[in-house]
Coordinates of C-alpha atoms (C1' of nucleotides) in Angstrom, one line a residue:
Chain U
X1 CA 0.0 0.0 0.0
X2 CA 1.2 3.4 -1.3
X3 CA 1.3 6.0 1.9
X4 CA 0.1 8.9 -0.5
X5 CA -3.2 7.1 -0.7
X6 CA -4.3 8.0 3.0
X7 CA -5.9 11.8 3.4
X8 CA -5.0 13.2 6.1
X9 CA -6.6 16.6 6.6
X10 CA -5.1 18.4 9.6
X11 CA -7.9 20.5 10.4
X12 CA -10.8 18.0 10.9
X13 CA -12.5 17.5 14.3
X14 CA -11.4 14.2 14.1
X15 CA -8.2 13.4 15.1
X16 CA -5.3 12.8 13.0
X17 CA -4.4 9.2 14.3
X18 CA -7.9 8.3 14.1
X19 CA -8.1 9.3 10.7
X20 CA -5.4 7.2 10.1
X21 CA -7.1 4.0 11.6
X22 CA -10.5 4.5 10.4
X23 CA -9.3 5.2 6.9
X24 CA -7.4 1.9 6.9
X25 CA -10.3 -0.3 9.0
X26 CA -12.5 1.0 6.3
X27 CA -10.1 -0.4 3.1
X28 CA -9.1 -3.3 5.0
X29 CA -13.0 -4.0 5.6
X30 CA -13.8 -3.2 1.8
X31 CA -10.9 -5.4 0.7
X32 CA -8.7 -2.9 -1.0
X33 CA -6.2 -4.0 1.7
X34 CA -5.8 -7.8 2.0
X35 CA -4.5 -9.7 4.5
X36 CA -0.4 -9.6 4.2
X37 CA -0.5 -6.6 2.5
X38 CA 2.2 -4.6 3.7
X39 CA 1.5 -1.3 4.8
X40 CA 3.6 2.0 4.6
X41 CA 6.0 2.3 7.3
X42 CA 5.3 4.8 10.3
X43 CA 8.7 7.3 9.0
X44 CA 7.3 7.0 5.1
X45 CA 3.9 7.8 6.3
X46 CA 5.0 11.1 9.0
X47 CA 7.4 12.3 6.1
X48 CA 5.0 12.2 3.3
X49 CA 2.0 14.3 5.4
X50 CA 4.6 16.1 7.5
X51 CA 3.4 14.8 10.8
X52 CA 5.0 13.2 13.9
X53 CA 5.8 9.6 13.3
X54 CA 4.1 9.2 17.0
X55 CA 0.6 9.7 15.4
X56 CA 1.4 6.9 12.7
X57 CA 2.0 4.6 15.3
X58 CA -0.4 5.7 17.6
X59 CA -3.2 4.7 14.8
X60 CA -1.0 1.3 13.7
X61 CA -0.7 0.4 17.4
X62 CA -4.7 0.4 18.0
X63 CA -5.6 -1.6 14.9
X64 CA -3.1 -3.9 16.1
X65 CA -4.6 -4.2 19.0
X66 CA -8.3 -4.7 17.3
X67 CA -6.6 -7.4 15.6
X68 CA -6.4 -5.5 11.7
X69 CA -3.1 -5.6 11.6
X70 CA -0.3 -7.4 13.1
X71 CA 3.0 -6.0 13.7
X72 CA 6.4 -8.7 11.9
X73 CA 9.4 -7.6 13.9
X74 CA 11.6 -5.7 12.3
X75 CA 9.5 -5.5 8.9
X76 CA 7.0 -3.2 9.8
X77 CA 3.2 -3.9 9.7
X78 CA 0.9 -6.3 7.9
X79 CA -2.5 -6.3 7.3
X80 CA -3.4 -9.6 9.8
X81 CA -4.7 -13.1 8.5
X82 CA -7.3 -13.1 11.4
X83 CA -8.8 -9.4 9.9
X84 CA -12.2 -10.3 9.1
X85 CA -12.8 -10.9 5.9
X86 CA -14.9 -8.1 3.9
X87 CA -18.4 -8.7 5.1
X88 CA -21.2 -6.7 3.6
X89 CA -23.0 -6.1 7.0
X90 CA -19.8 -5.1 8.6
X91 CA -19.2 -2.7 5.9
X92 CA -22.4 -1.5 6.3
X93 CA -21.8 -0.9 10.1
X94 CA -18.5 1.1 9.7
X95 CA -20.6 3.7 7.7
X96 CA -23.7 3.7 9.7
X97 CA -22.8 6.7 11.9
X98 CA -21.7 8.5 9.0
X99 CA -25.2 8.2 7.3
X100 CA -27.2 8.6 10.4
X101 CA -25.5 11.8 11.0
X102 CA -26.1 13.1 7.3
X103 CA -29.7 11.7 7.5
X104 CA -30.2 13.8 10.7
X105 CA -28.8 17.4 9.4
X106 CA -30.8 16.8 6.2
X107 CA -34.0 16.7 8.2
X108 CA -32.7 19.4 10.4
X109 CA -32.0 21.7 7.4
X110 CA -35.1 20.7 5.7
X111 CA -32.7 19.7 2.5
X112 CA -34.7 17.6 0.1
X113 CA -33.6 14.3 0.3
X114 CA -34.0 14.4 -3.7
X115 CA -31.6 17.4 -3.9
X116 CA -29.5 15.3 -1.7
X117 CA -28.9 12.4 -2.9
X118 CA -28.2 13.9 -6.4
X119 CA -25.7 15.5 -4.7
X120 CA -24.3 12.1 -3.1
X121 CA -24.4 10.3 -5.7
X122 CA -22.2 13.3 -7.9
X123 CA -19.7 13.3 -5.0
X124 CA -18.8 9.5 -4.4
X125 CA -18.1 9.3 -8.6
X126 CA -15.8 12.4 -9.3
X127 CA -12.1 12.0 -9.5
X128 CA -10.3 11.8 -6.1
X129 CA -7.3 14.6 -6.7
Chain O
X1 CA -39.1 25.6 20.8
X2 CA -39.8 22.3 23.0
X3 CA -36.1 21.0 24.8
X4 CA -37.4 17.1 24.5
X5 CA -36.8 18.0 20.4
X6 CA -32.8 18.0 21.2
X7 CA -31.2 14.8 20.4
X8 CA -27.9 14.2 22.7
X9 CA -26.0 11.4 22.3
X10 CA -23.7 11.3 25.6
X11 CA -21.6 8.6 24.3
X12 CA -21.1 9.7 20.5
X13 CA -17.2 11.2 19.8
X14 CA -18.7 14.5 19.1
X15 CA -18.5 17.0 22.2
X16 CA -22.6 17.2 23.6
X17 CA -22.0 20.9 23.4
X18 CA -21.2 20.8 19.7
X19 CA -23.9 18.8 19.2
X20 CA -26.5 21.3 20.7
X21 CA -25.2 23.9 18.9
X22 CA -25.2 22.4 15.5
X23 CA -28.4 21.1 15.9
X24 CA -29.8 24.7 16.8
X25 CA -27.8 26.4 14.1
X26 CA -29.5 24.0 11.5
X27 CA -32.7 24.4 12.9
X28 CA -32.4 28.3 12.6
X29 CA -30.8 27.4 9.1
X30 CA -33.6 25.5 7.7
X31 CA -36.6 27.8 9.0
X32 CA -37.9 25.5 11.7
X33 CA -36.8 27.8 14.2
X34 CA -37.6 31.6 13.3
X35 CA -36.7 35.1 14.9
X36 CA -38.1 36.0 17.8
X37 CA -38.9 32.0 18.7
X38 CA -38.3 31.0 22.2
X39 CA -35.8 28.2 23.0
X40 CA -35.9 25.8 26.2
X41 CA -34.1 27.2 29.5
X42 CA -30.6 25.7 30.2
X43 CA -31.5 24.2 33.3
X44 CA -34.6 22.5 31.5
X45 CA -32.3 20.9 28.4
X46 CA -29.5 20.1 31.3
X47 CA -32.8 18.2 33.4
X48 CA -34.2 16.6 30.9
X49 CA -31.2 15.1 29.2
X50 CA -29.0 14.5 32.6
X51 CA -26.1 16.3 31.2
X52 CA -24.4 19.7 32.8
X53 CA -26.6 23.2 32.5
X54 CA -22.6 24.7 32.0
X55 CA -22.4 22.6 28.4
X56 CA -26.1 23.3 27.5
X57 CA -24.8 27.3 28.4
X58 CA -21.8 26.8 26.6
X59 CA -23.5 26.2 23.2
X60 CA -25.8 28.8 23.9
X61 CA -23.1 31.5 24.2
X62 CA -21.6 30.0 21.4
X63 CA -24.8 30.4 19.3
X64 CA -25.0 33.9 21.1
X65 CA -21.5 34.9 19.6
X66 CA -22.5 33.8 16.1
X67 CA -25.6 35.8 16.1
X68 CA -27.7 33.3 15.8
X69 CA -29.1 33.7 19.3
X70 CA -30.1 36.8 21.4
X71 CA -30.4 36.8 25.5
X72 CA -33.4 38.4 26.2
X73 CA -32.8 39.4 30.1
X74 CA -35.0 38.5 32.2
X75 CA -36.9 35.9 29.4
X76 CA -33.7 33.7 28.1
X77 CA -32.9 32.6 24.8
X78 CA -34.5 34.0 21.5
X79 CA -33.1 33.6 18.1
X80 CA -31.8 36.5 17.1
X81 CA -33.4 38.8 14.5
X82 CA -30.3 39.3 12.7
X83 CA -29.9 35.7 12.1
X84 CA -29.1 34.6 8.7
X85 CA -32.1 34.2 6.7
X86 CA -32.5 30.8 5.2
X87 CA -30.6 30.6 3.0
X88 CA -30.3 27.6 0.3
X89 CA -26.1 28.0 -0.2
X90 CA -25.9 28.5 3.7
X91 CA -27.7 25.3 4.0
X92 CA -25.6 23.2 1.9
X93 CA -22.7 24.7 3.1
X94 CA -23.6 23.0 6.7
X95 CA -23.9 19.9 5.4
X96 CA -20.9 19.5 3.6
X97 CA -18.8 18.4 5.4
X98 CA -21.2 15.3 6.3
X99 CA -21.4 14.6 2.6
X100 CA -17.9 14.8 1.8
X101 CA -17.2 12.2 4.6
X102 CA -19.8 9.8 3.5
X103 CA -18.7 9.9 0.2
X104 CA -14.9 9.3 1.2
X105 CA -16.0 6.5 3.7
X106 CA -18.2 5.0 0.9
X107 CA -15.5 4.4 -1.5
X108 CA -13.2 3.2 1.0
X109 CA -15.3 0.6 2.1
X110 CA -16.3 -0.6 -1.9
X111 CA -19.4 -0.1 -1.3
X112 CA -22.4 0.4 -4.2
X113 CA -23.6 4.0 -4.6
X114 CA -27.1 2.6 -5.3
X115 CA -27.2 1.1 -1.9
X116 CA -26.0 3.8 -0.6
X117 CA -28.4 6.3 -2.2
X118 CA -31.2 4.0 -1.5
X119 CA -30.3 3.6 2.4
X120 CA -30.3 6.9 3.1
X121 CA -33.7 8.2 1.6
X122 CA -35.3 5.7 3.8
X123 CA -33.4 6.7 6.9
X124 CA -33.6 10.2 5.8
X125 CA -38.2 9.4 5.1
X126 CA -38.7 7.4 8.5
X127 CA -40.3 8.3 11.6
X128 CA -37.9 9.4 14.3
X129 CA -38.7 8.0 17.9
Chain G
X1 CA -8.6 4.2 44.6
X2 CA -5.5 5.5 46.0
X3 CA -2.4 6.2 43.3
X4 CA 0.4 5.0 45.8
X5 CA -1.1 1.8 45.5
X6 CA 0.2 1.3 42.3
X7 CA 3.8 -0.1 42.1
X8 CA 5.8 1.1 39.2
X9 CA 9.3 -0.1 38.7
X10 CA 11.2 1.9 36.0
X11 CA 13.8 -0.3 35.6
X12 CA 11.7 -3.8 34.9
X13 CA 11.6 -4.9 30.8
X14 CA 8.1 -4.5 31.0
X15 CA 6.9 -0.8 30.2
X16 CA 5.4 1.6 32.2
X17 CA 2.2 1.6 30.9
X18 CA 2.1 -2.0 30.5
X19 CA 2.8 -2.3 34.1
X20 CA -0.2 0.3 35.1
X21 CA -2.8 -1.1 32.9
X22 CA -2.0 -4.7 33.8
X23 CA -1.7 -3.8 37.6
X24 CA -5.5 -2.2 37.1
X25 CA -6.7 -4.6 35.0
X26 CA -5.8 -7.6 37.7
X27 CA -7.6 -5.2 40.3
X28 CA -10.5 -5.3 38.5
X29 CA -10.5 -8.8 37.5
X30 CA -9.8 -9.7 41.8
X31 CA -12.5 -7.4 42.6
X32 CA -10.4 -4.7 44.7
X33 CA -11.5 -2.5 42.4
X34 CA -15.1 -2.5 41.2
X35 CA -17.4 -1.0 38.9
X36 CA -18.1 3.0 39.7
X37 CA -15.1 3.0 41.6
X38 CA -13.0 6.3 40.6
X39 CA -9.2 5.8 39.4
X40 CA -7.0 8.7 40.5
X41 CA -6.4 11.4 38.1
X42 CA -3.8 10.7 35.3
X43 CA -1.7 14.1 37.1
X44 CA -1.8 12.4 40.6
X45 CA -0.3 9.1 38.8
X46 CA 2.5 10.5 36.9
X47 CA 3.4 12.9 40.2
X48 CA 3.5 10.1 42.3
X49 CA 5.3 8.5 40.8
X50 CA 7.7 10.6 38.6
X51 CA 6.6 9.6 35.6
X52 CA 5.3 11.7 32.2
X53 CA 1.3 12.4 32.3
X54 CA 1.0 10.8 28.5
X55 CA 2.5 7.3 29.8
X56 CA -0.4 6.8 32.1
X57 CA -3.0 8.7 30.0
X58 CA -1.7 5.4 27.3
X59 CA -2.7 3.3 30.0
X60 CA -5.8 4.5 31.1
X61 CA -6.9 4.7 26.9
X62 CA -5.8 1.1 26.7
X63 CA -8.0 -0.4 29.4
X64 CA -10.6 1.9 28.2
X65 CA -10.6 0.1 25.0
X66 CA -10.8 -3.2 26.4
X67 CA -14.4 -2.2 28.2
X68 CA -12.3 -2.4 31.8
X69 CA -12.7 2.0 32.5
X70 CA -14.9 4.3 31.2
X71 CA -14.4 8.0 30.7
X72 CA -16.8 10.5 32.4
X73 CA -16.4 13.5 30.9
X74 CA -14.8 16.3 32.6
X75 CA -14.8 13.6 35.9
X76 CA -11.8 10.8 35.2
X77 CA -11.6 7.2 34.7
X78 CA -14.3 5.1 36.9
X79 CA -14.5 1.6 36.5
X80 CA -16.8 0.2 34.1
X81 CA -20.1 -1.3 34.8
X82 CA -19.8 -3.6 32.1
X83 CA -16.5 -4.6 33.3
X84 CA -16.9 -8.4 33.7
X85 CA -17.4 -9.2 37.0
X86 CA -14.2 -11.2 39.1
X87 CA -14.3 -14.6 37.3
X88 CA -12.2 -17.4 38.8
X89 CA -11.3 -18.8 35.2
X90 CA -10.4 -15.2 33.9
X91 CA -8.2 -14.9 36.9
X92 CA -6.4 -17.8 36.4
X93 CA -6.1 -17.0 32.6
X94 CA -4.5 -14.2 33.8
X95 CA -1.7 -14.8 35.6
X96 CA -1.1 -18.2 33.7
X97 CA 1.9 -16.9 31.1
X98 CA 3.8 -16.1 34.8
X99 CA 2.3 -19.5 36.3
X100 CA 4.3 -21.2 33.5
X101 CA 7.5 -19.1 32.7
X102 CA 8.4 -19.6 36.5
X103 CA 7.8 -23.3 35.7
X104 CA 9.7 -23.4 32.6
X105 CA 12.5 -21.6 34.1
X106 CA 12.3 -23.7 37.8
X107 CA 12.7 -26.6 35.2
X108 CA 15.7 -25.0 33.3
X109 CA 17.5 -24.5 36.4
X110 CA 16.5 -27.6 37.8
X111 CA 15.3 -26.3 41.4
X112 CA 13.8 -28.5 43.5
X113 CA 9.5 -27.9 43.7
X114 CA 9.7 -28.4 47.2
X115 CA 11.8 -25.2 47.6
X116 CA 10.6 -23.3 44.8
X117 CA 6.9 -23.9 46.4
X118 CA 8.3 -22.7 50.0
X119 CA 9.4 -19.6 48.4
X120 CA 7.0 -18.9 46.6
X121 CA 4.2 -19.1 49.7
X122 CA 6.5 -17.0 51.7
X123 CA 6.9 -14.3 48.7
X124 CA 3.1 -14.2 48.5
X125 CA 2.5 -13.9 52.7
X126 CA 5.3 -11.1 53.3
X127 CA 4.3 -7.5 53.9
X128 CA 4.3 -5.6 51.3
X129 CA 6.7 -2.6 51.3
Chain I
X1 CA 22.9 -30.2 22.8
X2 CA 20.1 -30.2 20.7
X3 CA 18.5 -27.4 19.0
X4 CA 14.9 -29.0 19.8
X5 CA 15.4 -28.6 23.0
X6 CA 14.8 -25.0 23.1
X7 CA 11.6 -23.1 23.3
X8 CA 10.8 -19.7 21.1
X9 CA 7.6 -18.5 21.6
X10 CA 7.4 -15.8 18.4
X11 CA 4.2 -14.3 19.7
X12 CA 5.4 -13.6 23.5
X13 CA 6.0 -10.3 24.2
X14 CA 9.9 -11.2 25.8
X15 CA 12.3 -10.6 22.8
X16 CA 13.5 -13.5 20.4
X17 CA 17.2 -13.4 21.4
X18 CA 16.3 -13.1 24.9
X19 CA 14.3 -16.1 25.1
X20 CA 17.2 -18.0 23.6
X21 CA 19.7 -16.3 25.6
X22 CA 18.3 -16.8 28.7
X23 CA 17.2 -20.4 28.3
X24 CA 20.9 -21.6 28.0
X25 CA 21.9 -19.1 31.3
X26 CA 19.6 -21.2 33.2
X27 CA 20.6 -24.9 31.7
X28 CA 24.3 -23.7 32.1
X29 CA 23.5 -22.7 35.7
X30 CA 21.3 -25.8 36.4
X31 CA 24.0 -27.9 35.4
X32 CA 22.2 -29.6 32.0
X33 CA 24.6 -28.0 29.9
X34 CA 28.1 -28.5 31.2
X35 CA 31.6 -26.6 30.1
X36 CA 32.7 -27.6 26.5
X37 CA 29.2 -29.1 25.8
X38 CA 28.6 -28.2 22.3
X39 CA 26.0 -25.7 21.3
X40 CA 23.7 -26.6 18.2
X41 CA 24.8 -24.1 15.1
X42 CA 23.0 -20.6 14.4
X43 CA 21.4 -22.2 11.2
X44 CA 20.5 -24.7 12.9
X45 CA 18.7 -23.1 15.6
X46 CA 17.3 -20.5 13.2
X47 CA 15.8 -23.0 10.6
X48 CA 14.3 -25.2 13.0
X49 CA 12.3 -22.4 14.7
X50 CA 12.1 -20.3 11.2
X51 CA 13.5 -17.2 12.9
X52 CA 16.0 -14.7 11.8
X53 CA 20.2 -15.8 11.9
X54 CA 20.8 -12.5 13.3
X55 CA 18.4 -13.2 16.4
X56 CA 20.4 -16.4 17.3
X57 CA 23.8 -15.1 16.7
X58 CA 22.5 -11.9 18.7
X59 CA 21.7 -14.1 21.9
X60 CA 25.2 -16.2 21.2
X61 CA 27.1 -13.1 21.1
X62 CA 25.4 -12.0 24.8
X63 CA 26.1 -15.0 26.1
X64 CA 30.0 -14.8 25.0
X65 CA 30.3 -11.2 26.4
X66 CA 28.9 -12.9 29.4
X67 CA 31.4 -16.0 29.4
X68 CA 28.9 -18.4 29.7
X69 CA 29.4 -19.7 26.0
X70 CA 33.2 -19.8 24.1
X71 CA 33.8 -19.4 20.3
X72 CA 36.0 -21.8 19.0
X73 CA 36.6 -21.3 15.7
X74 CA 35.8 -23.2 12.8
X75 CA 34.1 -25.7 15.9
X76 CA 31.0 -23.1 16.8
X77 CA 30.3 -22.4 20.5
X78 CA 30.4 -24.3 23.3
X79 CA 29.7 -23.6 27.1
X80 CA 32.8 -21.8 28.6
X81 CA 35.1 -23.9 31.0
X82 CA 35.1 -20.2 32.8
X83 CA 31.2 -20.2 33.2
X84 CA 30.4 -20.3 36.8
X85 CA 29.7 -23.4 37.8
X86 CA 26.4 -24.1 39.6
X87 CA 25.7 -22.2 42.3
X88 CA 22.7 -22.4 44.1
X89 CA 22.2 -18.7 45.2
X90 CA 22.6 -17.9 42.0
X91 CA 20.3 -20.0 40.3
X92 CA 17.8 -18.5 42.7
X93 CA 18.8 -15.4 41.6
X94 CA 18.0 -16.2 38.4
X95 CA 14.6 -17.0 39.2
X96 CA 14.0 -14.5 41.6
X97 CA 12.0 -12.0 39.4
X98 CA 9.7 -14.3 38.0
X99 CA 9.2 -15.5 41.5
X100 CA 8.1 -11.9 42.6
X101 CA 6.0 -11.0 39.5
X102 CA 4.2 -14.0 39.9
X103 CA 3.6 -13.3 44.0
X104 CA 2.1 -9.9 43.2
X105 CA -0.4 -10.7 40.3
X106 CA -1.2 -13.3 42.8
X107 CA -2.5 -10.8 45.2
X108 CA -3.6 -8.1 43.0
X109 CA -6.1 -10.9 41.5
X110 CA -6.6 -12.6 45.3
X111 CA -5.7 -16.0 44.5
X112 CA -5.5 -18.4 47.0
X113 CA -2.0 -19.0 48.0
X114 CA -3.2 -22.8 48.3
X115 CA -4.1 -22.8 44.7
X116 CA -1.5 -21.0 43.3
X117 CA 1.1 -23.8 45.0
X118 CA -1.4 -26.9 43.6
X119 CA -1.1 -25.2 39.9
X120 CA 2.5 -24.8 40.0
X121 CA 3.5 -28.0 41.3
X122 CA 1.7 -29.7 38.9
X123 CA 3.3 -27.6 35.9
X124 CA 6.7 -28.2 37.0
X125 CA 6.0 -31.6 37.1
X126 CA 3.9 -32.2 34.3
X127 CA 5.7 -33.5 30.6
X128 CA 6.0 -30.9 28.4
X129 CA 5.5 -31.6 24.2
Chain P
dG1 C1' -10.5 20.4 37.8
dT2 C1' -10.5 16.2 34.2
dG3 C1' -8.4 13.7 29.9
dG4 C1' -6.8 14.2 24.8
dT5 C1' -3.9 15.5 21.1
dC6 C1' 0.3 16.7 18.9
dT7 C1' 5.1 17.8 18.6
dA8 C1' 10.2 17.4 18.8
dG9 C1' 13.6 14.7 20.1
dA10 C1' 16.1 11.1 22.4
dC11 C1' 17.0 6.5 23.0
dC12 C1' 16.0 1.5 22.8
dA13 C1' 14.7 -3.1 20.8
dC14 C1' 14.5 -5.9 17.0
dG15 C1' 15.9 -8.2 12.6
Chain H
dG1 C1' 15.9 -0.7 8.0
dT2 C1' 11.5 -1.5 11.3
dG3 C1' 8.4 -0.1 15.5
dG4 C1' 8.3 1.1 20.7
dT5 C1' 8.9 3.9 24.8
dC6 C1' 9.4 7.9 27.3
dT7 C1' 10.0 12.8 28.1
dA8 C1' 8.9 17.8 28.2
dG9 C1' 6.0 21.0 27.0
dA10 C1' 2.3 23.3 24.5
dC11 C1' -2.4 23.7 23.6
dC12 C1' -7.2 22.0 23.3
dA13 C1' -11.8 20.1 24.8
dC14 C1' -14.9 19.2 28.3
dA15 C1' -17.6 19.7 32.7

DNA sequence: GTGGTCTAGACCACG
DNA sequence: GTGGTCTAGACCACA
């Protein structure tokens, strides 16, 4: 895995490190990471966003711990054989908060859901830069 | 404005003071809550949802500083006169960031627009509790 | 619970943190410690014993993963209610990797049971420091 | 000596070369491996177990420093005629910490002391695989 | 008052 | 080369 391909967007609520992990879960659960993939080491990964190497490992070190990846002495982080394989009601789960919390502005707003999902639907098919 | 319409979520990541405030400023955004409309004491929110009147008074002020709300002395909370008009732009603008995130977590997990599209117009149409 | 019951010894293999969350998590599991109790602050920790804030905070997060403390906001680190209560097979599970190193190791150096046991009952009876 | 006869446990959270390293300490102090006993090659040692040359040579090299184990060249290592010979206070020594760990997670988790004894008598003396 | 996040930098452990 | 640990210190978020 190429470390450019993470986003990391230092001025998001969310935390950097848990960017990190979620953004990984998330491919790992939608099988764009497989299990033994490599991943990009913690220094590769600080250098290329210009972050502390602290934060990488900070997010590595809790997937570990969830079981998603599993650290290979001296050769840097894998993603594990255990990881659950990509299960469509898993996936499903990972982006359940996501949509619940959109679903709830849009009512808030009063947004019509048909404006709405036009707009979704435009914004998951562009071109990532 | 009845305080039992507030949603708080004690155990979600975002801060319960954020989520007050957002949910007001969307309210006000979308027309559902209108100059001059009264909104629920602090210590009546704080009661009813078992959380600290200093974080229900903390979004307040917060909304107070924006504009968005006015204290009325002696009668509490009003929003504000000079609030924003609704304003379709303004509106989107809310909910971008929401969008933008589902998107992003929607292609990282693979998973099908159409499923996507179609689970969230019937979250978006059903009944809340 | 009281920080200067704790022991931390900054010259063992095993980390700092390690040490603190499995010290806690033993408590737990044996019941000194149970659910709603209060932990002492992450400050009162590190000034008790010397050590940085951010290597106990890493303990504290770690057993709040595991389910063993929850956070109250704004309040510390309780024990959690869903903590599983003292369970004689859990404890045992626990302390079994030491149960057989000191084995493995009694074997190694081929010490006679007999004494190894005397020591040990003697090691467990003493006053603590 | 054979290189069956040692134990690596990749997945235990004591170092490789430390495992290795201090296995032979203890057989050299217990008397099993006696000066100018032969020690089974690095690649031997390392392809049985599938680990890294580096880590065996790493635990040999300790062990030298140490004067337990002797290079002779072109013959491989063997235990030093210079390593201490047994010596029962130190082999208690050697055990000592384990001995401690093991008393305190004994209390922390309030096991009976009774218990504790049965279990380990009956893992020293049980066969191992 | 509480814990959380991030940084810069040092040093260690491992292969 | 890899990741891990710890520190000192700054600043934030929350109640």
């Amino acid at each position: 895995m190429d470390a450019s391909l993470l986003s990391i967007q230092p001025n998001a609520p969310e935390p950097l490190y848990r960017q990190i992990a979620g953004q990984i879960r998330r491919l790992v659960a939608g099988g764009q990471l497989r299990p033994g993939d490599a991943l990009p080491s913690v220094r590769e990964v600080a250098g290329l966003h210009a972050i502390n190497p602290m934060t990488v490992s900070r997010a590595y070190s809790q997937l570990e711990a969830e079981g998603v990846l599993l650290r290979l002495r001296g050769k840097g982080m894998v993603v594990a054989d255990t990881a659950a394989p990509p299960d469509l009601g898993a996936r499903w789960a990972l982006i359940d908060p996501a949509l619940d919390a959109l679903a709830r502005q849009a009512r808030e707003l009063e947004l019509p859901a048909e404006d709405l999902l036009a707009r979704l639907q435009h914004r998951i098919q562009e071109e990532l830069p």
